[in-house]
mmCIF file of C-alpha atoms in Angstrom:
data_model
loop_
_atom_site.group_PDB
_atom_site.id
_atom_site.type_symbol
_atom_site.label_atom_id
_atom_site.label_comp_id
_atom_site.label_asym_id
_atom_site.label_seq_id
_atom_site.Cartn_x
_atom_site.Cartn_y
_atom_site.Cartn_z
ATOM 1 C CA MET A 682 -56.299 9.128 -0.071
ATOM 2 C CA ASN A 683 -58.463 7.669 -2.674
ATOM 3 C CA SER A 684 -58.473 4.134 -4.402
ATOM 4 C CA LYS A 685 -57.116 5.722 -7.618
ATOM 5 C CA GLU A 686 -54.059 7.326 -5.665
ATOM 6 C CA LYS A 687 -53.502 3.946 -4.029
ATOM 7 C CA GLU A 688 -53.462 2.216 -7.386
ATOM 8 C CA LEU A 689 -51.254 4.965 -8.877
ATOM 9 C CA LEU A 690 -48.856 4.240 -6.016
ATOM 10 C CA ARG A 691 -48.680 0.441 -6.695
ATOM 11 C CA LEU A 692 -48.167 0.875 -10.495
ATOM 12 C CA LEU A 693 -45.230 3.447 -9.763
ATOM 13 C CA GLU A 694 -43.659 1.240 -7.363
ATOM 14 C CA LYS A 695 -43.727 -1.615 -9.681
ATOM 15 C CA ASP A 696 -42.229 0.621 -12.521
ATOM 16 C CA GLY A 697 -41.155 4.102 -11.819
ATOM 17 C CA ARG A 698 -40.723 4.728 -15.534
ATOM 18 C CA ILE A 699 -44.196 4.175 -16.841
ATOM 19 C CA SER A 700 -45.550 6.899 -18.971
ATOM 20 C CA VAL A 701 -48.342 9.300 -17.872
ATOM 21 C CA GLU A 702 -50.339 8.311 -20.945
ATOM 22 C CA LYS A 703 -50.175 4.606 -19.893
ATOM 23 C CA LEU A 704 -51.016 5.154 -16.214
ATOM 24 C CA SER A 705 -53.891 7.382 -17.557
ATOM 25 C CA LYS A 706 -55.247 4.408 -19.468
ATOM 26 C CA MET A 707 -54.672 1.849 -16.676
ATOM 27 C CA LEU A 708 -56.378 4.142 -13.972
ATOM 28 C CA ASP A 709 -59.190 5.241 -16.527
ATOM 29 C CA VAL A 710 -58.672 9.030 -15.754
ATOM 30 C CA SER A 711 -56.911 11.853 -17.772
ATOM 31 C CA THR A 712 -53.427 12.491 -18.200
ATOM 32 C CA GLU A 713 -53.821 15.818 -16.313
ATOM 33 C CA GLU A 714 -55.494 13.972 -13.287
ATOM 34 C CA VAL A 715 -52.431 11.476 -13.330
ATOM 35 C CA VAL A 716 -49.900 14.576 -13.396
ATOM 36 C CA GLY A 717 -51.949 16.225 -10.620
ATOM 37 C CA MET A 718 -52.028 12.975 -8.442
ATOM 38 C CA ILE A 719 -48.420 12.311 -8.755
ATOM 39 C CA HIS A 720 -47.516 16.156 -7.761
ATOM 40 C CA LYS A 721 -49.785 15.997 -4.765
ATOM 41 C CA LEU A 722 -48.127 12.681 -3.717
ATOM 42 C CA GLU A 723 -44.746 14.092 -4.112
ATOM 43 C CA LYS A 724 -45.579 17.391 -2.427
ATOM 44 C CA ALA A 725 -47.082 15.370 0.596
ATOM 45 C CA LYS A 726 -43.861 13.217 0.763
ATOM 46 C CA VAL A 727 -45.696 10.026 -0.078
ATOM 47 C CA ILE A 728 -43.599 9.480 -3.257
ATOM 48 C CA LEU A 729 -40.199 10.181 -1.840
ATOM 49 C CA GLY A 730 -38.112 9.240 -5.005
ATOM 50 C CA TYR A 731 -37.665 7.114 -8.009
ATOM 51 C CA SER A 732 -34.993 4.660 -8.516
ATOM 52 C CA ALA A 733 -33.737 1.780 -10.774
ATOM 53 C CA ILE A 734 -32.726 -1.499 -9.564
ATOM 54 C CA ILE A 735 -29.140 -2.245 -10.929
ATOM 55 C CA ASP A 736 -27.275 -5.518 -10.889
ATOM 56 C CA TRP A 737 -23.888 -4.146 -10.121
ATOM 57 C CA ASN A 738 -22.304 -7.385 -10.577
ATOM 58 C CA LYS A 739 -22.786 -7.005 -14.327
ATOM 59 C CA VAL A 740 -20.855 -3.660 -14.256
ATOM 60 C CA ASN A 741 -17.116 -3.938 -14.437
ATOM 61 C CA GLU A 742 -15.124 -2.479 -11.585
ATOM 62 C CA THR A 743 -17.992 -1.846 -9.217
ATOM 63 C CA GLU A 744 -17.263 -4.564 -6.694
ATOM 64 C CA THR A 745 -18.911 -3.498 -3.357
ATOM 65 C CA VAL A 746 -19.632 -5.308 -0.010
ATOM 66 C CA THR A 747 -22.851 -5.295 1.621
ATOM 67 C CA ALA A 748 -23.562 -6.025 5.169
ATOM 68 C CA MET A 749 -26.592 -6.250 7.254
ATOM 69 C CA ILE A 750 -25.721 -5.297 10.953
ATOM 70 C CA ASP A 751 -28.058 -6.235 13.722
ATOM 71 C CA VAL A 752 -27.760 -3.577 16.534
ATOM 72 C CA LYS A 753 -28.940 -3.834 20.161
ATOM 73 C CA VAL A 754 -29.279 -0.331 21.627
ATOM 74 C CA THR A 755 -30.609 1.379 24.941
ATOM 75 C CA PRO A 756 -33.625 3.685 23.808
ATOM 76 C CA LYS A 757 -33.612 7.178 25.238
ATOM 77 C CA ARG A 758 -36.052 8.272 27.589
ATOM 78 C CA GLY A 759 -38.907 10.539 25.701
ATOM 79 C CA VAL A 760 -37.436 9.818 22.268
ATOM 80 C CA GLY A 761 -37.115 5.920 22.284
ATOM 81 C CA PHE A 762 -35.240 4.535 19.294
ATOM 82 C CA ASN A 763 -35.672 7.683 17.154
ATOM 83 C CA GLU A 764 -32.744 9.515 18.419
ATOM 84 C CA VAL A 765 -30.079 6.829 17.907
ATOM 85 C CA ALA A 766 -31.684 5.644 14.697
ATOM 86 C CA GLU A 767 -31.163 9.419 13.497
ATOM 87 C CA ARG A 768 -27.394 9.329 14.503
ATOM 88 C CA ILE A 769 -27.000 6.077 12.605
ATOM 89 C CA TYR A 770 -28.693 6.823 9.267
ATOM 90 C CA ARG A 771 -26.835 10.174 9.137
ATOM 91 C CA PHE A 772 -23.542 8.043 8.142
ATOM 92 C CA LYS A 773 -22.887 8.072 4.431
ATOM 93 C CA GLU A 774 -22.272 4.504 4.583
ATOM 94 C CA VAL A 775 -25.763 3.417 5.691
ATOM 95 C CA LYS A 776 -28.050 2.486 2.761
ATOM 96 C CA ALA A 777 -31.126 1.497 4.893
ATOM 97 C CA LEU A 778 -32.198 1.385 8.590
ATOM 98 C CA TYR A 779 -35.068 -0.502 10.303
ATOM 99 C CA LEU A 780 -36.440 -0.719 13.726
ATOM 100 C CA MET A 781 -37.090 -4.595 14.312
ATOM 101 C CA SER A 782 -38.702 -6.847 16.630
ATOM 102 C CA GLY A 783 -36.966 -9.697 18.318
ATOM 103 C CA THR A 784 -33.456 -10.044 19.829
ATOM 104 C CA TYR A 785 -32.077 -6.941 18.080
ATOM 105 C CA ASP A 786 -33.565 -3.454 17.926
ATOM 106 C CA LEU A 787 -32.035 -2.004 14.669
ATOM 107 C CA SER A 788 -31.267 -3.547 11.501
ATOM 108 C CA VAL A 789 -28.598 -1.356 9.545
ATOM 109 C CA VAL A 790 -27.722 -2.085 5.801
ATOM 110 C CA ILE A 791 -24.309 -0.695 4.793
ATOM 111 C CA GLU A 792 -22.048 -0.777 1.775
ATOM 112 C CA GLY A 793 -18.379 -0.419 1.471
ATOM 113 C CA LYS A 794 -15.532 -1.321 -1.035
ATOM 114 C CA THR A 795 -14.062 -4.044 1.221
ATOM 115 C CA MET A 796 -14.797 -6.078 4.359
ATOM 116 C CA SER A 797 -12.322 -3.975 6.202
ATOM 117 C CA GLU A 798 -13.802 -0.804 5.414
ATOM 118 C CA ILE A 799 -17.143 -2.208 6.988
ATOM 119 C CA ALA A 800 -15.258 -3.358 9.904
ATOM 120 C CA ARG A 801 -13.755 0.002 10.405
ATOM 121 C CA PHE A 802 -17.296 1.544 10.211
ATOM 122 C CA VAL A 803 -18.674 -0.933 12.744
ATOM 123 C CA SER A 804 -15.606 -0.510 15.115
ATOM 124 C CA GLU A 805 -14.934 3.205 14.885
ATOM 125 C CA LYS A 806 -18.289 4.771 14.062
ATOM 126 C CA LEU A 807 -21.430 2.498 14.920
ATOM 127 C CA SER A 808 -20.144 0.664 18.073
ATOM 128 C CA THR A 809 -18.705 3.938 19.706
ATOM 129 C CA LEU A 810 -22.195 5.433 19.934
ATOM 130 C CA ASP A 811 -23.418 5.774 23.536
ATOM 131 C CA SER A 812 -26.668 3.884 23.061
ATOM 132 C CA VAL A 813 -25.178 0.810 21.208
ATOM 133 C CA LEU A 814 -24.674 -2.223 23.260
ATOM 134 C CA SER A 815 -23.696 -4.878 20.808
ATOM 135 C CA THR A 816 -23.507 -5.514 17.112
ATOM 136 C CA THR A 817 -23.621 -8.450 14.810
ATOM 137 C CA THR A 818 -22.456 -8.280 11.195
ATOM 138 C CA HIS A 819 -23.749 -10.602 8.308
ATOM 139 C CA PHE A 820 -22.111 -10.124 5.082
ATOM 140 C CA GLN A 821 -24.055 -10.495 1.965
ATOM 141 C CA LEU A 822 -22.633 -13.238 -0.432
ATOM 142 C CA LYS A 823 -25.034 -13.046 -3.321
ATOM 143 C CA LYS A 824 -28.133 -11.213 -4.171
ATOM 144 C CA TYR A 825 -30.921 -13.540 -5.473
ATOM 145 C CA LYS A 826 -33.921 -11.196 -5.356
ATOM 146 C CA HIS A 827 -34.374 -7.593 -4.417
ATOM 147 C CA ASP A 828 -37.734 -5.578 -4.394
ATOM 148 C CA GLY A 829 -39.368 -8.278 -6.286
ATOM 149 C CA VAL A 830 -36.703 -8.323 -8.972
ATOM 150 C CA VAL A 831 -35.033 -11.777 -9.662
ATOM 151 C CA PHE A 832 -31.085 -11.150 -10.288
ATOM 152 C CA GLU A 833 -30.249 -14.499 -11.490
ATOM 153 C CA ASP A 834 -30.241 -15.301 -15.250
ATOM 154 C CA ARG A 835 -31.763 -18.664 -15.694
ATOM 155 C CA ASP A 836 -32.088 -20.506 -18.861
ATOM 156 C CA GLU A 837 -35.510 -22.054 -18.983
ATOM 157 C CA ASP A 838 -35.227 -25.815 -19.207
ATOM 158 C CA HIS A 839 -37.329 -26.613 -22.303
ATOM 159 C CA ARG A 840 -37.047 -30.510 -21.971
ATOM 160 C CA ILE A 841 -40.413 -32.356 -21.597
ATOM 161 C CA VAL A 842 -41.176 -33.767 -18.306
ATOM 162 C CA VAL A 843 -41.362 -37.503 -18.383
ATOM 163 C CA SER A 844 -42.888 -39.137 -15.420
ATOM 164 C CA PRO A 845 -43.486 -42.850 -14.805
#
């Protein structure tokens, strides 16, 4: 992968809606080259998709509960954590799954309509898997920043700083 492709990825990661024309100018290449690079990176599954970051708290009737679940598992011989991770990420409730270092092996991010729905997911689906030894669930109370985007509307304080 060349430096132009890496820079293209950085730009698209920051703003997936940036126009090909603007990308062309920023990268100092033709629009055809940008289109070709994007196609190549999508085909190679380097670019997996494009998404918008939404502040769902500002949308009526969209209350959801997000939980981060620390999971301790027994890895399987020959496949390690991959097999149990695949079984977990196939659940529709799972939004993200990470292999972690430290006390717990996996970190699972799920969304549900209520805390009870998340509790049912943990007790009926996640903790019943053979390899799962224990879970610890943390509920998200407020989102301040996600993927580099600050969620809080803060009015700037325009007062002059006075110091002695």
